[in-house]
CSV table of C-alpha atoms in Angstrom, one decimal:
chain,number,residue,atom,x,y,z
A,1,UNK,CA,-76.0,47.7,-122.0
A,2,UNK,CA,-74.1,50.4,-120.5
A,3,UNK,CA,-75.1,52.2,-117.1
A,4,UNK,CA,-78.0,54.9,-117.0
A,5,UNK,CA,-77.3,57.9,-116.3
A,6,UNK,CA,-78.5,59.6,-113.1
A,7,UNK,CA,-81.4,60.8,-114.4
A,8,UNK,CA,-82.7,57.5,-116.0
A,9,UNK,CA,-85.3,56.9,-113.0
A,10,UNK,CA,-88.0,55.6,-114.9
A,11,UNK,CA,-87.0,51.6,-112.6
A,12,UNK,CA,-86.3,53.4,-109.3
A,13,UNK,CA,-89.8,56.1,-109.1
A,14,UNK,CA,-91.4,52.7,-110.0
A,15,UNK,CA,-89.7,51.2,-106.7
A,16,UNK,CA,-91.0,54.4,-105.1
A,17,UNK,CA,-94.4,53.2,-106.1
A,18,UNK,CA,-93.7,49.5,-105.3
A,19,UNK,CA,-92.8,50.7,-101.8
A,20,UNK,CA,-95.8,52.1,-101.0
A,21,UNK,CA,-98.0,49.9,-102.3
A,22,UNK,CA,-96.4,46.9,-100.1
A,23,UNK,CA,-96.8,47.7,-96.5
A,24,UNK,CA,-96.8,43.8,-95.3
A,25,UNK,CA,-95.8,40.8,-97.1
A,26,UNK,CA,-99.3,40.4,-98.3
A,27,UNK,CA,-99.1,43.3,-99.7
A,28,UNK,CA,-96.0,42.9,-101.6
A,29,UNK,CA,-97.0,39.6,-103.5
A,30,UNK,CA,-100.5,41.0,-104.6
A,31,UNK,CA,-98.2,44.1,-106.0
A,32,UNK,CA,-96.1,41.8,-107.8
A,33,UNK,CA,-98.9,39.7,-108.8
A,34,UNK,CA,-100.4,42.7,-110.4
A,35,UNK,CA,-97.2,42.9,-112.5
A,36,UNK,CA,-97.5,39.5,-113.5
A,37,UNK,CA,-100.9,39.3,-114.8
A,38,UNK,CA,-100.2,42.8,-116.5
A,39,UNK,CA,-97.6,40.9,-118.7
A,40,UNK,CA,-99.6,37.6,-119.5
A,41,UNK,CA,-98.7,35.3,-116.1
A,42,UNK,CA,-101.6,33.4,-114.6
A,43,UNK,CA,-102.1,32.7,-111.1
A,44,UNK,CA,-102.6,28.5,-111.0
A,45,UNK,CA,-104.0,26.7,-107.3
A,46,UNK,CA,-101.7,24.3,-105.4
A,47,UNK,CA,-105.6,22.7,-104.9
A,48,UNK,CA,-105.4,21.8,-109.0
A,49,UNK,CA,-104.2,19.5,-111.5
A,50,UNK,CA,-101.3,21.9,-113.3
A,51,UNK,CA,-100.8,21.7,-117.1
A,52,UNK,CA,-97.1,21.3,-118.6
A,53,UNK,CA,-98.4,24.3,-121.3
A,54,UNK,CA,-95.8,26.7,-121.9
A,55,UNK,CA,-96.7,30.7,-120.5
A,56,UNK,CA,-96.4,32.3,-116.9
A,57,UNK,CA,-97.4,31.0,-113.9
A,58,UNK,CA,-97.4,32.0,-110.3
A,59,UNK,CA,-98.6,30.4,-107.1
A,60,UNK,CA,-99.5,33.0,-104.0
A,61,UNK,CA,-99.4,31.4,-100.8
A,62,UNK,CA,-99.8,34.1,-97.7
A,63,UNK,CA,-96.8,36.5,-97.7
A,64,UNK,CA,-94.9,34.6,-100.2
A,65,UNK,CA,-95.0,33.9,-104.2
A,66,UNK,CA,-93.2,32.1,-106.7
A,67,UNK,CA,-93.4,32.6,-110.4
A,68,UNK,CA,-92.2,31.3,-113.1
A,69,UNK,CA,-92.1,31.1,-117.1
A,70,UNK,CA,-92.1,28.1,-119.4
A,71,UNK,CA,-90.7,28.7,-123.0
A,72,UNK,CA,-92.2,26.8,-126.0
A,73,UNK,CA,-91.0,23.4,-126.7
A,74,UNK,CA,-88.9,23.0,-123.0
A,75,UNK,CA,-88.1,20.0,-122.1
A,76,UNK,CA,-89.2,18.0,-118.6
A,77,UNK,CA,-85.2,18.3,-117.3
A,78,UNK,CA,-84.5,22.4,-118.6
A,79,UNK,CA,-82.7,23.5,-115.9
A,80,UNK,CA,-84.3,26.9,-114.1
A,81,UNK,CA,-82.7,29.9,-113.4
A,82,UNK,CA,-83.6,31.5,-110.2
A,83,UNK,CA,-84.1,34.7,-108.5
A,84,UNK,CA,-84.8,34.6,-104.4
A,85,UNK,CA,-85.7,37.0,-102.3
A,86,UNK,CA,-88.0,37.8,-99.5
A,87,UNK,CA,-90.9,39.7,-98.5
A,88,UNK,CA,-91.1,40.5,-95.0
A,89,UNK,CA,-89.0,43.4,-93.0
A,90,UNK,CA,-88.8,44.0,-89.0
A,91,UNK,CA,-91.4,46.1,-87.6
A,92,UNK,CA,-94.0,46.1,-84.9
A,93,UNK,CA,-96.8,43.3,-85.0
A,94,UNK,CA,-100.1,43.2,-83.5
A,95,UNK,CA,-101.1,40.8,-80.5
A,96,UNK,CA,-104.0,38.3,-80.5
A,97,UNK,CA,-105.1,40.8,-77.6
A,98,UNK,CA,-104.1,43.9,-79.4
A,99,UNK,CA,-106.4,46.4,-77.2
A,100,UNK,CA,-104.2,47.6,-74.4
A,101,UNK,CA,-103.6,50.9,-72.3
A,102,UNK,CA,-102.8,52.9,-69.0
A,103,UNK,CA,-103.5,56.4,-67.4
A,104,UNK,CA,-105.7,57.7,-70.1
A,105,UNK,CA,-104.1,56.5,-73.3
A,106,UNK,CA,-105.4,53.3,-75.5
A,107,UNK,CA,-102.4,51.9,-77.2
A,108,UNK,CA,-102.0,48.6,-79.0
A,109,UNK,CA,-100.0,45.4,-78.0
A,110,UNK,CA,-97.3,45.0,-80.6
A,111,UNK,CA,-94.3,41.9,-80.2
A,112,UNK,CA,-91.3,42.6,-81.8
A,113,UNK,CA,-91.0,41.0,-85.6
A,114,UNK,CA,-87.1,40.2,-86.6
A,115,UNK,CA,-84.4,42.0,-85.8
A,116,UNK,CA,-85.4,46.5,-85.7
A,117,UNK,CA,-83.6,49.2,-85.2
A,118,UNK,CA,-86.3,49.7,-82.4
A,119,UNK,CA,-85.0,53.5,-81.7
A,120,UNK,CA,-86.2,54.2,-85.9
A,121,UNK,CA,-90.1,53.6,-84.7
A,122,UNK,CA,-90.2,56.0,-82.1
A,123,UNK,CA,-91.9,59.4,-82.9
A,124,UNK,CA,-92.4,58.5,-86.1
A,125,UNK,CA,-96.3,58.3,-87.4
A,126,UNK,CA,-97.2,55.0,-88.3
A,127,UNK,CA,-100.4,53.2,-90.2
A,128,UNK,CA,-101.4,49.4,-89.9
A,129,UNK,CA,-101.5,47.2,-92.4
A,130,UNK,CA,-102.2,43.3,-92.8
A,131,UNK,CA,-104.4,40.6,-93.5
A,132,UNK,CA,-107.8,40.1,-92.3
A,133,UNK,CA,-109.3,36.6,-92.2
A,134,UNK,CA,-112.8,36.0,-92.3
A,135,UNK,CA,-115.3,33.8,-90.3
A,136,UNK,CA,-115.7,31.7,-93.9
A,137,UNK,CA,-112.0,31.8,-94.0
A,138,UNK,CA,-111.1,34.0,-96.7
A,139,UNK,CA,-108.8,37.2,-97.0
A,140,UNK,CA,-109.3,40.6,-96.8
A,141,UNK,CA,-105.9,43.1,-97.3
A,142,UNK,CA,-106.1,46.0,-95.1
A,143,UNK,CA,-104.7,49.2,-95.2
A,144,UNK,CA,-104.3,52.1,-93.0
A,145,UNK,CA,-101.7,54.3,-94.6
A,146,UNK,CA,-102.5,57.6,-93.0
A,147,UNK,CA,-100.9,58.7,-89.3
A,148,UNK,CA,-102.9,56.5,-86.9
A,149,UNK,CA,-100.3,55.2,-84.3
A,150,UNK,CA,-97.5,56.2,-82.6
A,151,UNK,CA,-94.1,55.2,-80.0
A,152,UNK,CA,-93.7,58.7,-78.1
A,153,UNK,CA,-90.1,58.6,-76.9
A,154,UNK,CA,-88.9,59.7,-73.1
A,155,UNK,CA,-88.7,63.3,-72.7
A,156,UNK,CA,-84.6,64.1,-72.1
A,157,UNK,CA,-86.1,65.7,-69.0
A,158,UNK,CA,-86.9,62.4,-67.6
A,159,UNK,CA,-83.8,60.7,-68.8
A,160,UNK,CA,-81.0,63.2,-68.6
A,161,UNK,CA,-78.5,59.6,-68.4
A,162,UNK,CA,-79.7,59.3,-72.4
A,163,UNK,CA,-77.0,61.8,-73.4
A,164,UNK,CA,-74.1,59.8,-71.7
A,165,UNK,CA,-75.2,56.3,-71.7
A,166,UNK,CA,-77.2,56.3,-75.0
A,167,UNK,CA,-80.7,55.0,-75.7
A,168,UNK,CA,-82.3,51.5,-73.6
A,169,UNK,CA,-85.4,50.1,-74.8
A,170,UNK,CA,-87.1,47.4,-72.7
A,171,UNK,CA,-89.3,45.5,-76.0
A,172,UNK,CA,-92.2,45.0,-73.6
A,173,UNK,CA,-92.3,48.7,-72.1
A,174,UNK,CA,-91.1,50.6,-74.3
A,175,UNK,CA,-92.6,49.9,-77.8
A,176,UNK,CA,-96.2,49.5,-77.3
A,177,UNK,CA,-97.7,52.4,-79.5
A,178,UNK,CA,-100.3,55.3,-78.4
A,179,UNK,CA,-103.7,55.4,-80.7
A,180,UNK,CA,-106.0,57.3,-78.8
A,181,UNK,CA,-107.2,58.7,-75.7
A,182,UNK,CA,-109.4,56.8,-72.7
A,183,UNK,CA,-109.9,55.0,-69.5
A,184,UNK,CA,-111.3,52.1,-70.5
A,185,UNK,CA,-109.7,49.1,-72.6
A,186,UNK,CA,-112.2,47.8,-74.8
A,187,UNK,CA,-111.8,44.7,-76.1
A,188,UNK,CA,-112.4,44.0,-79.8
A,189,UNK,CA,-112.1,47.7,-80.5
A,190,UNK,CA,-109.3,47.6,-83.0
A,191,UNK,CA,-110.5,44.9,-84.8
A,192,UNK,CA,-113.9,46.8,-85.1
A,193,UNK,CA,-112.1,49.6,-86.4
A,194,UNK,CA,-110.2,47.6,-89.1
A,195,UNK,CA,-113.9,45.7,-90.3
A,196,UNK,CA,-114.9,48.9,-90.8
A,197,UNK,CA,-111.5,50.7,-92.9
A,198,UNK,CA,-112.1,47.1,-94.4
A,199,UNK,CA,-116.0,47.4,-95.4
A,200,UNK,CA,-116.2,44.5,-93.6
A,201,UNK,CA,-119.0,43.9,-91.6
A,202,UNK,CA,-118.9,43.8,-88.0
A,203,UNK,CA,-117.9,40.6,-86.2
A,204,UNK,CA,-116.9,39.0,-89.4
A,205,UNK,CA,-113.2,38.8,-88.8
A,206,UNK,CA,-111.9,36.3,-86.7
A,207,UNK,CA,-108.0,36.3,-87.1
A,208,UNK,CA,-105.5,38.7,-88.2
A,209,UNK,CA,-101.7,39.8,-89.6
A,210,UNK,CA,-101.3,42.8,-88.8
A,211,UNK,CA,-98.1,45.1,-88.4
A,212,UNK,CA,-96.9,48.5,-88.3
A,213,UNK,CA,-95.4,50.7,-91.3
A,214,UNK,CA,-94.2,54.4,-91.7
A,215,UNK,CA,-96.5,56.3,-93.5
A,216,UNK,CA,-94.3,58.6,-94.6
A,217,UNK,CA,-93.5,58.0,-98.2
A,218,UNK,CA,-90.6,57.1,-100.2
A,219,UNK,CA,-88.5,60.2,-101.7
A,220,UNK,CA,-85.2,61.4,-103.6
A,221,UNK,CA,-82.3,63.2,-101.3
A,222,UNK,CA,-79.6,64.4,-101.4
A,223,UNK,CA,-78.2,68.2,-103.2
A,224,UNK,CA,-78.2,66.0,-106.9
A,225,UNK,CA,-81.2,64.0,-105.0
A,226,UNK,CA,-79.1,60.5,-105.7
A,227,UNK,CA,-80.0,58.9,-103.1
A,228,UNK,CA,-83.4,57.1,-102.5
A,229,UNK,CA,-84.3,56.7,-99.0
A,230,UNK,CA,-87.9,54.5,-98.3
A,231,UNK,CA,-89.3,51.6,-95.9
A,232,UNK,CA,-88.6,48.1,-96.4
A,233,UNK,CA,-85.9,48.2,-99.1
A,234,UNK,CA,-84.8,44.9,-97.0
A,235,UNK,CA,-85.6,43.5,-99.2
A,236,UNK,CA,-88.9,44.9,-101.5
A,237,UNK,CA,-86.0,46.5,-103.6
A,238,UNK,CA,-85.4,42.5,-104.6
A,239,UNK,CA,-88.6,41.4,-105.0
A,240,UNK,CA,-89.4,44.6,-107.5
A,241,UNK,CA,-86.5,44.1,-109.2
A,242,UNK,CA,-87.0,40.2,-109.6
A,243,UNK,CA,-90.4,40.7,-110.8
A,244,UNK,CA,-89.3,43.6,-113.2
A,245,UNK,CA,-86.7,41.0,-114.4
A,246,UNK,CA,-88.6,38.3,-115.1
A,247,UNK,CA,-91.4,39.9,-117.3
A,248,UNK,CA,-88.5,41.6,-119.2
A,249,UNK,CA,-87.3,37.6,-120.4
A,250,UNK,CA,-90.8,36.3,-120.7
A,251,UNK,CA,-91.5,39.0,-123.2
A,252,UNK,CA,-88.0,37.9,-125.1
A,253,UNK,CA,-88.9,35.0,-126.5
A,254,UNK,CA,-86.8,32.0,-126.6
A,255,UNK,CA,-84.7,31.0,-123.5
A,256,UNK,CA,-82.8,28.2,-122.8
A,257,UNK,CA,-83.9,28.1,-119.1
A,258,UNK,CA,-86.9,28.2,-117.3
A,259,UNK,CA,-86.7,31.6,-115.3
A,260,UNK,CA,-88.4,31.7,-111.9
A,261,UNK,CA,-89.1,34.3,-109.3
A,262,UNK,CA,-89.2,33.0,-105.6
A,263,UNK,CA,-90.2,35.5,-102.3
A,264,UNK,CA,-90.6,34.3,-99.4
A,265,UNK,CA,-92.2,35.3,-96.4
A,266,UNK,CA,-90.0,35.3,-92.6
A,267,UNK,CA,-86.7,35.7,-93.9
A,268,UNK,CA,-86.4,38.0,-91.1
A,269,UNK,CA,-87.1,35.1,-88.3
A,270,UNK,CA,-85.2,32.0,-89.5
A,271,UNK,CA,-87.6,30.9,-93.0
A,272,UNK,CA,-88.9,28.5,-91.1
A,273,UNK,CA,-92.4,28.4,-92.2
A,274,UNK,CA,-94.8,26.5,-94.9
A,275,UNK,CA,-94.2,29.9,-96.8
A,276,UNK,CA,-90.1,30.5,-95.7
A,277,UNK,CA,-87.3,29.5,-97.8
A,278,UNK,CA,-86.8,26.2,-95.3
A,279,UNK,CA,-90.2,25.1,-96.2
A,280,UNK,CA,-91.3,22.8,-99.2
A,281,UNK,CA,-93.1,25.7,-101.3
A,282,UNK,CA,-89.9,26.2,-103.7
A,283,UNK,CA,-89.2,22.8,-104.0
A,284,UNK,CA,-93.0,21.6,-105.1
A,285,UNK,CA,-93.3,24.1,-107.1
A,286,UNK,CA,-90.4,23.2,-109.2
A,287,UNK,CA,-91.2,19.2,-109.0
A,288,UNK,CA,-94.7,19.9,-110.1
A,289,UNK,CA,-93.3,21.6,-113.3
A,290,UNK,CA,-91.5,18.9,-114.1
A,291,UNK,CA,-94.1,16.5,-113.7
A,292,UNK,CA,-96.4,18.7,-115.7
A,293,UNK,CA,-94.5,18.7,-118.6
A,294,UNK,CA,-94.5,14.4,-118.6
A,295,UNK,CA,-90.9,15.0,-116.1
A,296,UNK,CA,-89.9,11.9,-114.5
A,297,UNK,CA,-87.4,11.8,-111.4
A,298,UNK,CA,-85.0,11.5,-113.8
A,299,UNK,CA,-85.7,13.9,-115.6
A,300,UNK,CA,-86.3,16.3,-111.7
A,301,UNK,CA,-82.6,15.5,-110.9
A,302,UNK,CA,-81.2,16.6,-114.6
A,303,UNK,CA,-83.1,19.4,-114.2
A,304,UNK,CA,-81.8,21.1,-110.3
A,305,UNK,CA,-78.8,20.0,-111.7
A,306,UNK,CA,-78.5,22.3,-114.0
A,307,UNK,CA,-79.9,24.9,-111.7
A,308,UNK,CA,-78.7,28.0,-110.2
A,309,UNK,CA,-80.0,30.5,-107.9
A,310,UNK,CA,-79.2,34.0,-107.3
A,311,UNK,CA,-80.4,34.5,-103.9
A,312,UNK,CA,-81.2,38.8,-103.7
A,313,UNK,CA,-80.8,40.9,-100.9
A,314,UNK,CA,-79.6,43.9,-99.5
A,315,UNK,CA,-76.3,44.4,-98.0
A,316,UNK,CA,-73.7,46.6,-96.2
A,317,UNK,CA,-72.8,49.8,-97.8
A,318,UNK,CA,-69.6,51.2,-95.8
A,319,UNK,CA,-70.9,53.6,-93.6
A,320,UNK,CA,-68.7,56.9,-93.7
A,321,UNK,CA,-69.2,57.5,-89.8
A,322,UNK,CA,-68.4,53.4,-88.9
A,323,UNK,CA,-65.8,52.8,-91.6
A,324,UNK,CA,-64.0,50.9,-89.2
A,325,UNK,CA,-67.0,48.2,-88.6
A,326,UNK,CA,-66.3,47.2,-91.8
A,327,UNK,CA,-63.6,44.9,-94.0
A,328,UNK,CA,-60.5,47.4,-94.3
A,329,UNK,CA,-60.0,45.9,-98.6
A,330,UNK,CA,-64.2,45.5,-99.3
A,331,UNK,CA,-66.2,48.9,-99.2
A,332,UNK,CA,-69.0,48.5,-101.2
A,333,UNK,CA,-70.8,52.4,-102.1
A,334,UNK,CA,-73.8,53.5,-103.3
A,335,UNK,CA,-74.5,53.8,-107.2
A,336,UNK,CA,-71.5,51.2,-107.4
A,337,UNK,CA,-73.6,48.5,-109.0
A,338,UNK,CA,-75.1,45.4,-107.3
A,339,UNK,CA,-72.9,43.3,-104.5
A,340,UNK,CA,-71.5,39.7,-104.7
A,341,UNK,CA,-71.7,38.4,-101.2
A,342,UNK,CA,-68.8,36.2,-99.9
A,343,UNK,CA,-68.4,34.4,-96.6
A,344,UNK,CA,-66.2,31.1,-96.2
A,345,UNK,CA,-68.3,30.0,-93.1
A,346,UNK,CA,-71.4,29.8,-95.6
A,347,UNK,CA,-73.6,32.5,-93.8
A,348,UNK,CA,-74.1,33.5,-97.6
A,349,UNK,CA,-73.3,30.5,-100.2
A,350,UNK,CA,-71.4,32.1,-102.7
A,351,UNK,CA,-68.8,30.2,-104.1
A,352,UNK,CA,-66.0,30.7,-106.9
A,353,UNK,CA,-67.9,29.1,-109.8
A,354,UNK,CA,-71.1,30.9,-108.4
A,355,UNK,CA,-69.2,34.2,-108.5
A,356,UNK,CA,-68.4,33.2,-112.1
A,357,UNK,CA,-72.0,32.9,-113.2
A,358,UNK,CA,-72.8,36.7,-111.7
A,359,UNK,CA,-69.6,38.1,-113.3
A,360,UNK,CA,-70.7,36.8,-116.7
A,361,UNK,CA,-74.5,38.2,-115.9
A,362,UNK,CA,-73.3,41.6,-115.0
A,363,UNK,CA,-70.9,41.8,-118.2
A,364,UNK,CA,-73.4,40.8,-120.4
A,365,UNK,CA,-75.7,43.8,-118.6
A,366,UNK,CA,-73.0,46.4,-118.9
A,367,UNK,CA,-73.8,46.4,-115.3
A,368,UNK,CA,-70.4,47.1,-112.6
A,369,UNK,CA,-70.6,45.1,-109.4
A,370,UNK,CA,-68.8,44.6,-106.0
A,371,UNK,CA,-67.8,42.5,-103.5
A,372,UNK,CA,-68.6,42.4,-99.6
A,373,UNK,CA,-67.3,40.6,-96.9
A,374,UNK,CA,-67.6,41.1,-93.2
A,375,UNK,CA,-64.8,41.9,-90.7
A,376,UNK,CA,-63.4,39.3,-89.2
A,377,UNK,CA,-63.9,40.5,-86.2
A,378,UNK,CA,-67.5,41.1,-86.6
A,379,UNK,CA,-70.8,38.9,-86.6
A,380,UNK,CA,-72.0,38.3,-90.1
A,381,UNK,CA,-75.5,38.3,-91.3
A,382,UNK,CA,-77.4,35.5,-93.3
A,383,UNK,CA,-80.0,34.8,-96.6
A,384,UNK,CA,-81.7,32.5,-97.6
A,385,UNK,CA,-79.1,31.7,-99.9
A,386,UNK,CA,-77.7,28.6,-98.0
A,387,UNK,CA,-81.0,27.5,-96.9
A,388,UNK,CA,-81.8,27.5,-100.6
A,389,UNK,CA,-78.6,25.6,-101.6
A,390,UNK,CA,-78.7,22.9,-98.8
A,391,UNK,CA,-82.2,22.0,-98.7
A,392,UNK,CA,-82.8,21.5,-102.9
A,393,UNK,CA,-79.1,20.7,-104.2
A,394,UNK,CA,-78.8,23.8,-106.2
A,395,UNK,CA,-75.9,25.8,-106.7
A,396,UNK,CA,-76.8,29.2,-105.4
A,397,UNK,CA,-74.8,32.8,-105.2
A,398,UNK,CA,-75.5,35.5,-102.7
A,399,UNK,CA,-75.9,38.9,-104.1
A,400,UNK,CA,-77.8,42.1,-104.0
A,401,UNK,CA,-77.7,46.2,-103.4
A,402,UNK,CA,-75.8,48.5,-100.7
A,403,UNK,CA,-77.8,50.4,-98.5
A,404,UNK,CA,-77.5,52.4,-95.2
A,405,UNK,CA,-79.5,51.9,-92.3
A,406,UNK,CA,-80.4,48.2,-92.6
A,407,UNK,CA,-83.3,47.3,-90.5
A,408,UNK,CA,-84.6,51.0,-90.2
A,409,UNK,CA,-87.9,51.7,-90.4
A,410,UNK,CA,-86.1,53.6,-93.5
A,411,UNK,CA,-83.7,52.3,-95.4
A,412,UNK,CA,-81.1,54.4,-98.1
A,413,UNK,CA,-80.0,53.3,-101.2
A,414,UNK,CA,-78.3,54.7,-104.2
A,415,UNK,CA,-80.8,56.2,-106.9
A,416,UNK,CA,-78.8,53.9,-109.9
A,417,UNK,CA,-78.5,50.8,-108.0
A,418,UNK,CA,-82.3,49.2,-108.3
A,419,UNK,CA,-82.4,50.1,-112.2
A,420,UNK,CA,-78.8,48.0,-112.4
A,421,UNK,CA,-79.3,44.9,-110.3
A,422,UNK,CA,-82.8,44.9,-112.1
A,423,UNK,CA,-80.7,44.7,-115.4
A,424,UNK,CA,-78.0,41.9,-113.8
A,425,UNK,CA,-81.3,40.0,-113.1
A,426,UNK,CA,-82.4,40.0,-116.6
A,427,UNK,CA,-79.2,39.0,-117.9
A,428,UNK,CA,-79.2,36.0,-115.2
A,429,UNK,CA,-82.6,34.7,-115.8
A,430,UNK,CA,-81.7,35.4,-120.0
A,431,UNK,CA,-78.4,32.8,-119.7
């Protein structure tokens, strides 16, 4: 397959689309659940008794899902293939006591999810959007994607030391976004609100996951417009492109592994959650195949194995103002083709036979792809791609696309790079 030409956008407007259809984890799975059922995949219930009958399958559990597809006639111990990724992006999240304000203005309490650029939120018009739980304990999505909040910066008049000593946000002070206009601090209020954007009726909601996102929507840039820039490409772009990937195989045919699609929720603060790569959620669901399809433990530890696991997400592009913050001999660009992620102290868990198993994906794609590495004398990030390794035994490889801005509340990526790593995917989960 050789690389699409700059005008092939057909993958990356659907990203677009994606994008904006996933403002919160919750969000993002039902999107890529809508996929799914569009090409044949069938939601099962960790509650049930699960069939070994070959077909797709996907388990949703809060912010996170994990799909998978069993060919005709695999065996108990078929090793899987897997793409990981994750759901969740830093923002601003709502308090249990969300209704706050002072001298006139009614704001909402927010904390501080993951890691933000906390100076991308300010003056920018924000919706909310989240999950709504019931008093009978069901769901609702919500979704307020029109200008309703706002983080007014400091006039320069009132902080003239801004121009010499550069921005300082206190989380606490600083952050709490403006919605309205009053004396009073009712309590209840935003939820009210929400029940009724919801058509919910009043006093039916009694907890909530709510969070902040841009409302402004995704777009081309750029003089040739090759550059995409959008919300929440850490890491949605991985989670579209697995999903896209994984419908492309089960509609193949005959494969000799058992693909699977795995996005977690709370990447962002450590994975450390019943729906987090460092819970069990990946792991059962994997067993349970096994067992479906008569699978004994035997036949479990043939079968992870044989496994492997590309673990997606974004990573550095070199920044042409900060070249100098990154490795001098690894400068990843734009429209380059997806990234191999290296790191010796196992912050990502790329090794040299898992570099071997992307190399021969990306040739069979027709698909280019680089290599990144911090500078030593910088901090490097993480994935769940060592999580993934050490707590199931399976051999997994770090990889995904260069962007700008990571941890923006907008994010820039290369027009061609979605549509490629979406096409190394497919190659992967094809063997």
């Amino acid at each position: 397959m050789s690389a699409p030409s700059r005008f092939d956008r057909g993958h990356t407007d659907d990203l677009m689309t994606f994008l904006t259809a996933s403002p919160s984890p919750y969000h993002a799975v039902a999107s890529a659940a809508e996929r799914l059922e569009k090409a044949g995949f069938r939601q099962v219930s960790e509650t049930d008794a699960w069939e070994g009958t070959a077909g797709g399958k996907y388990v949703l559990r809060g912010g996170a899902i994990v799909a998978w597809y069993v060919p005709e006639g695999a065996a108990p111990h078929t090793p899987f293939r897997i793409v990981g990724a994750h759901t969740d992006s830093p923002n601003l999240r709502v308090k249990p006591m969300p209704d706050a304000g002072a001298h006139g203005w009614r704001q909402v309490a927010v904390e501080i999810y993951g890691g933000p650029l906390m100076n991308s939120w300010l003056d920018r018009d924000l919706g909310l959007a989240g999950r709504l739980t019931l008093r009978d304990g069901s769901t609702r999505l919500v979704n307020v994607d029109r200008p309703l909040l706002r983080v007014p910066q400091l006039a320069i008049h009132l902080d003239r030391a801004v121009s010499t000593e550069g921005l300082k946000l206190d989380k606490q002070r600083h952050l709490q976004p403006i919605w309205g206009l009053g004396d009073d601090v009712r309590e209840g209020d935003l939820i009210a609100f929400l029940e009724e954007e919801a058509g919910i009726g009043a006093g039916q909601v009694t907890g909530w996951d709510l969070m902040t996102h841009s409302v402004e929507p995704p777009a081309y840039l750029g003089r040739d417009q090759e550059l995409v820039a959008g919300p929440r490409m850490d890491n949605l772009l991985s989670v579209h492109a697995a999903t896209a990937a994984l419908t492309a195989v089960a509609a193949a045919g005959e494969l000799p592994y058992i693909p699977v699609v795995a996005a977690f929720d709370h990447e962002e603060n450590g994975s450390q959650s019943d729906t987090g790569a460092d819970g069990p959620l990946l792991g059962d669901v994997l067993e349970r195949s096994v067992f479906a399809r008569g699978g004994a433990y035997e036949d479990r530890a043939r079968a992870f194995a044989g496994t492997v696991c590309l673990s997606s997400d974004t990573g550095h592009a070199v920044h042409p103002n900060y070249a100098e913050r990154h490795d001098p001999t690894h400068h990843p660009r734009v429209n380059g083709g997806p990234i191999l992620k290296v790191n010796v102290n196992n912050r990502y868990a790329t090794d040299g036979s898992g570099r071997a198993v992307f190399a021969a994906a990306c040739e069979k794609a027709g698909v280019p792809f680089q290599s990144f590495v911090s500078n030593n004398s910088m901090p490097c990030g993480t994935t769940i791609g060592p999580i993934t390794a050490a707590r199931h035994g399976i051999r997994t490889v770090d990889i995904g696309v260069a962007i700008l801005s990571m941890h923006s509340a907008r994010e820039l990526c290369g027009d061609r790079d979605p549509y490629l790593l979406a096409n190394a995917l497919t190659a992967f989960l094809e063997g």
